[in-house]
Short mmCIF file of C-alpha atoms and ligand atoms in Angstrom, two decimals:
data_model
loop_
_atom_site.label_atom_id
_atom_site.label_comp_id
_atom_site.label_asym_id
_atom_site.label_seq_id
_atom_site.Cartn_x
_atom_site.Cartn_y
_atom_site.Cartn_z
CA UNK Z 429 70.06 93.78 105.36
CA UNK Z 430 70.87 93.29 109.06
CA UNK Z 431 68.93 94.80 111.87
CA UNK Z 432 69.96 98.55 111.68
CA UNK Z 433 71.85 100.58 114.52
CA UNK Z 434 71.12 100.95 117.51
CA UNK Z 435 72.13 103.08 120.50
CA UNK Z 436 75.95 102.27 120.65
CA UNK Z 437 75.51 101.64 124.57
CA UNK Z 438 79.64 100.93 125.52
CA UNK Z 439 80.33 103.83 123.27
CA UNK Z 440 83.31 106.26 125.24
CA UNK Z 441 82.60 109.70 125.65
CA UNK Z 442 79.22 111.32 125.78
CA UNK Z 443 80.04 113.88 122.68
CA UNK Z 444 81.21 110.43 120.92
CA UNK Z 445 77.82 108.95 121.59
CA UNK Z 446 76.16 112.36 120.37
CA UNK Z 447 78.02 111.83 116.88
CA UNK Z 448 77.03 108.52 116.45
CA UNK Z 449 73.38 108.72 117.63
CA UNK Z 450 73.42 111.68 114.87
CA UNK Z 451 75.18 109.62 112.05
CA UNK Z 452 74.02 105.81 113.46
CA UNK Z 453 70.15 106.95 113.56
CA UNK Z 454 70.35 108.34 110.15
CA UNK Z 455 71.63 104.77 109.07
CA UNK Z 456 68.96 103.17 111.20
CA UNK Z 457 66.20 105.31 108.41
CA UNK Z 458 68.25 104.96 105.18
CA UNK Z 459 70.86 101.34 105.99
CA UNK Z 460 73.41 102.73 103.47
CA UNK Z 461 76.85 103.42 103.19
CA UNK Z 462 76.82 107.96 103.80
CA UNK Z 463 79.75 110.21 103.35
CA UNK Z 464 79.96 112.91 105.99
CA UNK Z 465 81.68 115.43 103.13
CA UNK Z 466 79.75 114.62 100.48
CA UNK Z 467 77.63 117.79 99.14
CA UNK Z 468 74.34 115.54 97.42
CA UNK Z 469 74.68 113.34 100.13
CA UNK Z 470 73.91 116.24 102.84
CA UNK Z 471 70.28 115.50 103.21
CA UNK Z 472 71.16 111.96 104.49
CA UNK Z 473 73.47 113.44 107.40
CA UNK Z 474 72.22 114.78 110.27
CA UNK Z 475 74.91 118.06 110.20
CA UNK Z 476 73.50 120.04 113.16
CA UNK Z 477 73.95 116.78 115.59
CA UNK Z 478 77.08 115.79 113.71
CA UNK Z 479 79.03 119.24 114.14
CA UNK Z 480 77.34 119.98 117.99
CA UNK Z 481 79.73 118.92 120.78
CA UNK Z 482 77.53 119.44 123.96
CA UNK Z 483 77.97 117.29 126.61
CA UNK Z 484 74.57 117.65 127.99
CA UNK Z 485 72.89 116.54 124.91
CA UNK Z 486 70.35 118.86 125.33
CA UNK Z 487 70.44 120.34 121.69
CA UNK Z 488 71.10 117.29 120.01
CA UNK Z 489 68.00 115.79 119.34
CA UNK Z 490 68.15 113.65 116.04
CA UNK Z 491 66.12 115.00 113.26
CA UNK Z 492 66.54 112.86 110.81
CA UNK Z 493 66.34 109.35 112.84
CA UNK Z 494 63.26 107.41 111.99
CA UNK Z 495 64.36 105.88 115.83
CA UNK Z 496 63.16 107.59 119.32
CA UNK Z 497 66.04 109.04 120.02
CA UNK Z 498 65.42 111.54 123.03
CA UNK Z 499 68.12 114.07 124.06
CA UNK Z 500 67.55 113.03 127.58
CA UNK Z 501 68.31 109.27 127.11
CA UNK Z 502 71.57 110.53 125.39
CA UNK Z 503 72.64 112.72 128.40
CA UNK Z 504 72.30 110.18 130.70
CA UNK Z 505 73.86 107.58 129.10
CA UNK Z 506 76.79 109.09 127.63
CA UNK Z 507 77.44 110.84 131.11
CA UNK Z 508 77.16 107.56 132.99
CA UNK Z 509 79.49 105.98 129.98
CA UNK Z 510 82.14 108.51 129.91
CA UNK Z 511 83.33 107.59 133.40
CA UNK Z 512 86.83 106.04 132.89
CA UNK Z 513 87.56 103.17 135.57
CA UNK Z 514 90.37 103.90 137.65
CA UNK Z 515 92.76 101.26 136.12
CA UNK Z 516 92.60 102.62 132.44
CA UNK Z 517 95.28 101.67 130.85
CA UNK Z 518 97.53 104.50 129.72
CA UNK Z 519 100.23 104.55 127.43
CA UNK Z 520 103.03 106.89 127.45
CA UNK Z 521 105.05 105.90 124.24
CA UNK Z 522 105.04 103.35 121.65
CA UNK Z 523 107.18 100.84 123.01
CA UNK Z 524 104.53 101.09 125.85
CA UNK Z 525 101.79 100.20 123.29
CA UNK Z 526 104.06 97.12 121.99
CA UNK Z 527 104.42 95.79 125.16
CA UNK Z 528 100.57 95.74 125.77
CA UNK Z 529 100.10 93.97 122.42
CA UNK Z 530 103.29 91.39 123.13
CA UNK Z 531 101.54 90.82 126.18
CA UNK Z 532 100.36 86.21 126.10
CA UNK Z 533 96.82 87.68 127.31
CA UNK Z 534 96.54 90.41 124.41
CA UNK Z 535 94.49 87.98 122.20
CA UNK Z 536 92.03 89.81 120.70
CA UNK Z 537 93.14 92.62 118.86
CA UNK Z 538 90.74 94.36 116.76
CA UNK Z 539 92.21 96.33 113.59
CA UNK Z 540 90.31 99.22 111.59
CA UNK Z 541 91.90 100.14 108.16
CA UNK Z 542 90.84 102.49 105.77
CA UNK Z 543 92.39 103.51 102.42
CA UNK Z 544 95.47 105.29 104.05
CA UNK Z 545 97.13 101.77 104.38
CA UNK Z 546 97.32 101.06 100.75
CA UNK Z 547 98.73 104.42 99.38
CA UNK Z 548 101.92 103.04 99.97
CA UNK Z 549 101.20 100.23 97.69
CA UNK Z 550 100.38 103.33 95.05
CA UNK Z 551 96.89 103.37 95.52
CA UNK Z 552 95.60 106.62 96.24
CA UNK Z 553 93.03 107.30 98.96
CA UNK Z 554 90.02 109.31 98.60
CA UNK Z 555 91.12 112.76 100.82
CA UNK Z 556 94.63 113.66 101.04
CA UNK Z 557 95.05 117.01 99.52
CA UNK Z 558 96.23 116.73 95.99
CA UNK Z 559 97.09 113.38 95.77
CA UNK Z 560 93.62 111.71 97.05
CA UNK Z 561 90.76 110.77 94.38
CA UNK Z 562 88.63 113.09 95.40
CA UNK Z 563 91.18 116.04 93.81
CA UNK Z 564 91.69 114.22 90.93
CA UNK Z 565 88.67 113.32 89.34
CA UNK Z 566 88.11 116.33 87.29
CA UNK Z 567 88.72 114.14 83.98
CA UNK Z 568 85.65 111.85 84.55
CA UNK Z 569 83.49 115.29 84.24
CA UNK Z 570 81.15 114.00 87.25
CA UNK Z 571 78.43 116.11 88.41
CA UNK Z 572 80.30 116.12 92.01
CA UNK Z 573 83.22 114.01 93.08
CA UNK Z 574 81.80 111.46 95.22
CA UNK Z 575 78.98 110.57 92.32
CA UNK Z 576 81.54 107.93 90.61
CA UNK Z 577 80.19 105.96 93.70
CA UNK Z 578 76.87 106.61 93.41
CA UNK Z 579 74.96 103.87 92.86
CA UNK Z 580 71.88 105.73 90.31
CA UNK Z 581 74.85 107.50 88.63
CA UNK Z 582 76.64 104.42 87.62
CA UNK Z 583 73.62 102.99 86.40
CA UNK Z 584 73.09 106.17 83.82
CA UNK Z 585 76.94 106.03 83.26
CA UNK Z 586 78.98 103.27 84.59
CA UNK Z 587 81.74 104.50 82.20
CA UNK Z 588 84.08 107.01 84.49
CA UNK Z 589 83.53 104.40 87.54
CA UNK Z 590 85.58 101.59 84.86
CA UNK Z 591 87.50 104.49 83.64
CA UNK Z 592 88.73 104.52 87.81
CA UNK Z 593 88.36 100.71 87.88
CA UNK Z 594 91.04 100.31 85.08
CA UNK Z 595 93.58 102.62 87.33
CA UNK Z 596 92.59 100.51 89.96
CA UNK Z 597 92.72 96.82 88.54
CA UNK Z 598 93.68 94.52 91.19
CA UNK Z 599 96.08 92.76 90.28
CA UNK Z 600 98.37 95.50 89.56
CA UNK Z 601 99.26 96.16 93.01
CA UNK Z 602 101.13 94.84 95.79
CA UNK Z 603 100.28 94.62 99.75
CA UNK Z 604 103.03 96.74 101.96
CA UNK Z 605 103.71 96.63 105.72
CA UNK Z 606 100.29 97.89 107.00
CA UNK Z 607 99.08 94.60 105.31
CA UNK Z 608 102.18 92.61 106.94
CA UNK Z 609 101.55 93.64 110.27
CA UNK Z 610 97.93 92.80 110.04
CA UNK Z 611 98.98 89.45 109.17
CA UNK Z 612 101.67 89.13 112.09
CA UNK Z 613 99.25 89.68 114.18
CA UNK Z 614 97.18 87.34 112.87
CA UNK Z 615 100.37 84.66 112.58
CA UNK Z 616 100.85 85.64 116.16
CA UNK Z 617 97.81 84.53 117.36
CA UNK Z 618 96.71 88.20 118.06
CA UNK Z 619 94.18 88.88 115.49
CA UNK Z 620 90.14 88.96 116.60
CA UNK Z 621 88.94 90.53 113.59
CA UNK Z 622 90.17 93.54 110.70
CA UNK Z 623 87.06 95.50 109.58
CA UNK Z 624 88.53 97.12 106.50
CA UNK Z 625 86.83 100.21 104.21
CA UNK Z 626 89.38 98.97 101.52
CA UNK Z 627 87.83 97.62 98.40
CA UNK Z 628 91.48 96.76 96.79
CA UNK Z 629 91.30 93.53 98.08
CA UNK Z 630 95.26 93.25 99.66
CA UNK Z 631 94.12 91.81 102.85
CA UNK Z 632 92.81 88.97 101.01
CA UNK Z 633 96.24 88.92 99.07
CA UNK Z 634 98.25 89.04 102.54
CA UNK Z 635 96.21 85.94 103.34
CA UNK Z 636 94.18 87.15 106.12
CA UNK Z 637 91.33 84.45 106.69
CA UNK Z 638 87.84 85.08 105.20
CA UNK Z 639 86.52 84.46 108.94
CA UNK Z 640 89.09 87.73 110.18
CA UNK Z 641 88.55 89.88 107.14
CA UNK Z 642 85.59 92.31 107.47
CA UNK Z 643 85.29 94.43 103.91
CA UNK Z 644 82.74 96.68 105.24
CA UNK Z 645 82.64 98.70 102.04
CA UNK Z 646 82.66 95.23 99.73
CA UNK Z 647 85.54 94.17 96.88
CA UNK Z 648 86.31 95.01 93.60
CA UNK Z 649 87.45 91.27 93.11
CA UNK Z 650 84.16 89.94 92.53
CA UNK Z 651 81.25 91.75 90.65
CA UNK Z 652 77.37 91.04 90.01
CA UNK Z 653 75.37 91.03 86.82
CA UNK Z 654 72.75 94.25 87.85
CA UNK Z 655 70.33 92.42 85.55
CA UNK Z 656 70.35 88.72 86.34
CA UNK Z 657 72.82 88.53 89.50
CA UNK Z 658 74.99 86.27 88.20
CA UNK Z 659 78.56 86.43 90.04
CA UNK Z 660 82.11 86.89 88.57
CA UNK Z 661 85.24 87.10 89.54
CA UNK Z 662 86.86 90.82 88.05
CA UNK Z 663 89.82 89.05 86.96
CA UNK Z 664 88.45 86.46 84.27
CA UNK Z 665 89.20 87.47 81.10
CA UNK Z 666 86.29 89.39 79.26
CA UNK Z 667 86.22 91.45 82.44
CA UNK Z 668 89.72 92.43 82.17
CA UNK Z 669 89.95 92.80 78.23
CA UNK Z 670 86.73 94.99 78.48
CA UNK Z 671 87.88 97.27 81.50
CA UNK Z 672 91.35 97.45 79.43
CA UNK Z 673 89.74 98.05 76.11
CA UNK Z 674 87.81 100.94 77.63
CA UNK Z 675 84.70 99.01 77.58
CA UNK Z 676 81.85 98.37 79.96
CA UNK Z 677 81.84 94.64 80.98
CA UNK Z 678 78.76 93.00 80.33
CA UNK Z 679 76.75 90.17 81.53
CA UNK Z 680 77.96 86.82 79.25
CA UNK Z 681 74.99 84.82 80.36
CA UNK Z 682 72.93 83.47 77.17
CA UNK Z 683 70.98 87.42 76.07
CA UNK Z 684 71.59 88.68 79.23
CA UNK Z 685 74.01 91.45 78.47
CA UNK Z 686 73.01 93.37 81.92
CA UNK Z 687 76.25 95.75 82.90
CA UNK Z 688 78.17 94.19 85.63
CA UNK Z 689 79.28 96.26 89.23
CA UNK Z 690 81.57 94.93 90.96
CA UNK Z 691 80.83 93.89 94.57
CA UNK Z 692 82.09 97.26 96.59
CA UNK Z 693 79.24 99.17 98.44
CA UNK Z 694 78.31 102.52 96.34
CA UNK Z 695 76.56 105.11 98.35
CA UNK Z 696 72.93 104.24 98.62
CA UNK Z 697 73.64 100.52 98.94
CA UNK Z 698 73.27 98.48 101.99
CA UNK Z 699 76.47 97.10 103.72
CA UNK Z 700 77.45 93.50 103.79
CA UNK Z 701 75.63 91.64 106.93
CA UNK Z 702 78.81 90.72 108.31
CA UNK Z 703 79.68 94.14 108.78
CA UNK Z 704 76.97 94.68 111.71
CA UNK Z 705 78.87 91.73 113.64
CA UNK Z 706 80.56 94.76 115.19
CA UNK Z 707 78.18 95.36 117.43
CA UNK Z 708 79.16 91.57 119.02
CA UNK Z 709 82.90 91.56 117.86
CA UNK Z 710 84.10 95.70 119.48
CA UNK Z 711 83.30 94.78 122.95
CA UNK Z 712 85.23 91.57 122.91
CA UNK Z 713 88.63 93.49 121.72
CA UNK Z 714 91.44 93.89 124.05
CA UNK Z 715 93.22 96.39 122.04
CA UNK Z 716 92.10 98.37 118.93
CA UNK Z 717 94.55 99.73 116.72
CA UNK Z 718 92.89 102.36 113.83
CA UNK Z 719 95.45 102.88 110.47
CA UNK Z 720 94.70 105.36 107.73
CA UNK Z 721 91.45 106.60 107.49
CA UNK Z 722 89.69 109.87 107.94
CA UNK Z 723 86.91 108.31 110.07
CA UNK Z 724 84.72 110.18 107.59
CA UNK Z 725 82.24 107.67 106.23
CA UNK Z 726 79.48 106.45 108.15
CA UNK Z 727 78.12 103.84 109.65
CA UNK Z 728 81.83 102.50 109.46
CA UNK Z 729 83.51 105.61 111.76
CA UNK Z 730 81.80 105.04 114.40
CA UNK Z 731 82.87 101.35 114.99
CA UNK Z 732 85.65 102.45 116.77
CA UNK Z 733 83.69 104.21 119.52
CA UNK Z 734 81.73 100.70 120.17
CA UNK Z 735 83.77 99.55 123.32
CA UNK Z 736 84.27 100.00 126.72
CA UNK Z 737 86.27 102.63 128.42
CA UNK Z 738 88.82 100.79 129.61
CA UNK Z 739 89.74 98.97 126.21
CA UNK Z 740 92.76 100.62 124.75
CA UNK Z 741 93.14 102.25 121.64
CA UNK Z 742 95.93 103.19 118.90
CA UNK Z 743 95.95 105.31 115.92
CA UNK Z 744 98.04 105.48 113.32
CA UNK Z 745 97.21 108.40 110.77
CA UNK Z 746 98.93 111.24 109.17
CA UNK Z 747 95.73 113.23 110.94
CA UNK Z 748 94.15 113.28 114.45
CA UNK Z 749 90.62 111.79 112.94
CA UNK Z 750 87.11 111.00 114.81
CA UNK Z 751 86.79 110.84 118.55
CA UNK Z 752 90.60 110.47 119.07
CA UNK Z 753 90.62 113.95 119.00
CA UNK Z 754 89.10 114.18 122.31
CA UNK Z 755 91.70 112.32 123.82
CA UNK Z 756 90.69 108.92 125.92
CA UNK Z 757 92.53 108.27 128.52
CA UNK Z 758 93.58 105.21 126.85
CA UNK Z 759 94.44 106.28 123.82
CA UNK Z 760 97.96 106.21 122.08
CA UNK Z 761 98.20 108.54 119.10
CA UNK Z 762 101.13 107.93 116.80
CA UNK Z 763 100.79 110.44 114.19
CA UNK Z 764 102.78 110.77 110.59
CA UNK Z 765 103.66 107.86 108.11
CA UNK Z 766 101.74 104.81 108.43
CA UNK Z 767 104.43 102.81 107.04
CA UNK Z 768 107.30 104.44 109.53
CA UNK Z 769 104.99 104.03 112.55
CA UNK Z 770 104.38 100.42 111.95
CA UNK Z 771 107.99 100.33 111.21
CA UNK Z 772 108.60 101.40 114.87
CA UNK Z 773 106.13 99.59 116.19
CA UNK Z 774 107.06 96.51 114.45
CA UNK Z 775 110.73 96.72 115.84
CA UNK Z 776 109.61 97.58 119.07
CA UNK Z 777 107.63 94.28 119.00
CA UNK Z 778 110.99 92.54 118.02
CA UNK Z 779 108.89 91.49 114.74
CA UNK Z 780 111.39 92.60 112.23
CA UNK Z 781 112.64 89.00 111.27
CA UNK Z 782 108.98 87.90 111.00
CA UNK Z 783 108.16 91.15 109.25
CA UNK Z 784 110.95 90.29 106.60
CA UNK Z 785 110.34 86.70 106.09
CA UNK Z 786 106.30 87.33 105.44
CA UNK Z 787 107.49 89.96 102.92
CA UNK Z 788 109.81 87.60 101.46
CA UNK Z 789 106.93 85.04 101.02
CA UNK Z 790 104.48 87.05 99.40
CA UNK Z 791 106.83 88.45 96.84
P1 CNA X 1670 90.17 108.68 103.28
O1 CNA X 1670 88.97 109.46 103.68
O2 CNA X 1670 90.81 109.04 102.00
O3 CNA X 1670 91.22 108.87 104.46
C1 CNA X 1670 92.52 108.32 104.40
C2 CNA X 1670 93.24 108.69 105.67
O4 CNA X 1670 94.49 108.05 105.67
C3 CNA X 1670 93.49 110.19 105.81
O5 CNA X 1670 93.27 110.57 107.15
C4 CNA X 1670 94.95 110.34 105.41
O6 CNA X 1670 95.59 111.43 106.06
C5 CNA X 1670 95.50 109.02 105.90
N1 CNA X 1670 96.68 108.58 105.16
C6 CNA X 1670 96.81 108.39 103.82
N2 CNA X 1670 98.03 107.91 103.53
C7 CNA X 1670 98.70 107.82 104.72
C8 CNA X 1670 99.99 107.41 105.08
N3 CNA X 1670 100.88 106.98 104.17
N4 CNA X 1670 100.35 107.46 106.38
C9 CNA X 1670 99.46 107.86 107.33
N5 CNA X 1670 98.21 108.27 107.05
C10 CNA X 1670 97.83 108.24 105.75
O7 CNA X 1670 89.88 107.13 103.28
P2 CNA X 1670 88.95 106.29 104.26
O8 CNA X 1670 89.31 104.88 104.07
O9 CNA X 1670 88.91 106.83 105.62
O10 CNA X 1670 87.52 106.57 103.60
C11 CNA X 1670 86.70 105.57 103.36
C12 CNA X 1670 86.53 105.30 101.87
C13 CNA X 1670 87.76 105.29 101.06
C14 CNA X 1670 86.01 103.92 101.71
O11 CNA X 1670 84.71 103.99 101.31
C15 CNA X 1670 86.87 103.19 100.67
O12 CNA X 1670 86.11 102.39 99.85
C16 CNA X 1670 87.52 104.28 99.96
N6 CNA X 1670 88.77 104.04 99.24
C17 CNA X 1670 89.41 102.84 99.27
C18 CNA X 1670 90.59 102.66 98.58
C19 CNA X 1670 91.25 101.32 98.61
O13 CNA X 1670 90.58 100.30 98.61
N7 CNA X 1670 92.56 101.26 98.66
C20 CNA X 1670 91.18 103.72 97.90
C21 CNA X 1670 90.51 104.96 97.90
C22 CNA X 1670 89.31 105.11 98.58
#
């Protein structure tokens, strides 16, 4: 596993920095994936720092951190931090936004997706009322929701996680625009880096390149023997036949037999060493642009806090999520439909041809 967090020192606002001291120190003592909702996951998060929005820092102090955290050093920091230059850049509508990224020296665009930009490929995400995993698990008789990702629970019972896996196969679903315009801006030249929480694997489909493509929370495209390691891709055959013959895949090495997990990050597992890259890759981004996620899941949320003031930022969510709700100066917030948002933005970008010929291609 890769050094652990640190003090995120460009992060933007001083209750930003409070948050992610809170839920970045906790990683620094346990290195795992943690979900701020989850109920048996509550001892991990630190809730008092989490939920406390004080400025001053001064009843923050991190209990859970195995780090030095003091409450002074985050006052001072996030008060010097939280100074916007006087040139921020501000958007006042979308077209506005387009026009920063059409701009020849917007090269560097940094893109983090979570699992609101494939539910209009049919997959559902985890916490949209109703329709979101989380509300519909009740058939898998779990002991709470979020344990079908647990990694000791799958190890006792692996079978409602291939239960999910066989709604979720991958190749039974198609990328959409959210994918597309990820992969414009890539074509365009635009493209630093996507950090992704998806495990579905459609950014790979889209075709953006291994070196872009950052899946933070792993894939379910590949999967591991837990016994002797050995690697797999999901879709060769025995996998498939046993995840469609309600059966758990095993290991086909000579008396192995181990159960095989597929390669996404279960709570309680460490995330992929690429993923701490961030830390080099945020502060290099000339634009950051944030589609479909809750900003609920740490260390991942707090990514998009890690650069300076000045760099500007869009969302795209059906919900006002994370520190956006604080409202940076250089923040553009375009919320509703994903797919009608990038639709406007797309158009306003004059991508629409480009838009329609990738789609074309990747039917
Ligand atoms: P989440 O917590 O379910 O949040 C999704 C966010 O997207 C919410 O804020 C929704 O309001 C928003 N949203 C959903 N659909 C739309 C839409 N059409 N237009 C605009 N906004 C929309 O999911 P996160 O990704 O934030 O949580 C991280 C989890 C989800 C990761 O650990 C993933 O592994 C996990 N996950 C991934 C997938 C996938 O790979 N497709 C599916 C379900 C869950």
């Amino acid at each position: 596993m890769a050094e652990s967090s640190k003090i995120p020192e460009q992060a933007k606002h001083s209750s930003d920095l409070v948050d992610q001291l809170g839920s970045l120190s906790l990683d620094s003592s346990k290195a795992g994936r943690s979900d701020k909702d989850s109920p048996d996951l509550s001892e991990t998060l630190n809730v008092e720092v989490l939920s406390s929005k004080s400025s001053s820092g001064k009843d923050n102090k991190s209990s859970t951190s195995g780090e030095d955290l003091s409450s002074e050093s985050i006052s001072e920091q996030g008060d010097q931090l939280s100074t916007p230059d006087e040139d921020v850049k501000k958007f006042i509508s979308l077209e506005d936004v387009a026009a920063h990224i059409a701009l020849d020296s917007t090269k560097n665009v940094v893109v983090i997706a979570g699992a609101g930009i494939s539910t209009a490929s049919g997959i559902p995400d985890f916490r949209s009322p109703g329709t979101g995993l989380y509300d519909n698990l009740q058939k898998y008789d779990l002991p709470f929701p979020e344990a079908i990702f647990v990694l000791q629970y799958f190890v006792s019972n692996p079978k409602p996680f291939y239960t999910l896996a066989k709604e979720l196969y991958p190749d039974k679903y198609k990328p959409n625009i959210a994918h597309y315009f990820v992969k414009l801006l890539e074509n365009e030249g635009k493209l630093l880096h996507m950090f992704t929480q998806n495990i579905d694997g459609l950014e790979r489909m889209v075709g953006i390149p291994e070196n872009k493509l950052i899946e933070a929370h792993g894939t379910v495209t590949t999967a591991t023997c837990l016994k002797c390691r050995h690697k797999y891709t999901t879709t060769d055959t025995f996998i498939k036949d046993a995840i469609f013959g309600d059966k758990i895949p095993k290991c086909s090495q000579s008396k192995c037999k181990g159960i095989l997990k597929p390669d996404i990050v279960f709570f309680g597992e460490n995330l992929p060493d690429k993923f701490w890259n961030f830390k080099h890759i945020m502060p290099k981004a000339d634009m950051i642009v944030v589609l479909g996620t809750s900003l609920e899941v740490e260390p991942f949320a707090s990514i998009v806090d890690y650069c300076s003031v000045n760099t500007p930022r869009l969302l795209i969510n059906n919900e006002v999520v994370g520190s956006f709700k604080y409202g940076g100066g250089s923040d553009f917030l375009q919320i509703g439909d994903l797919s009608d948002g990038l639709r406007k933005l797309i158009k306003h970008l004059n991508w629409d041809e480009k838009l329609s010929a990738l789609s074309k291609q990747s039917v």
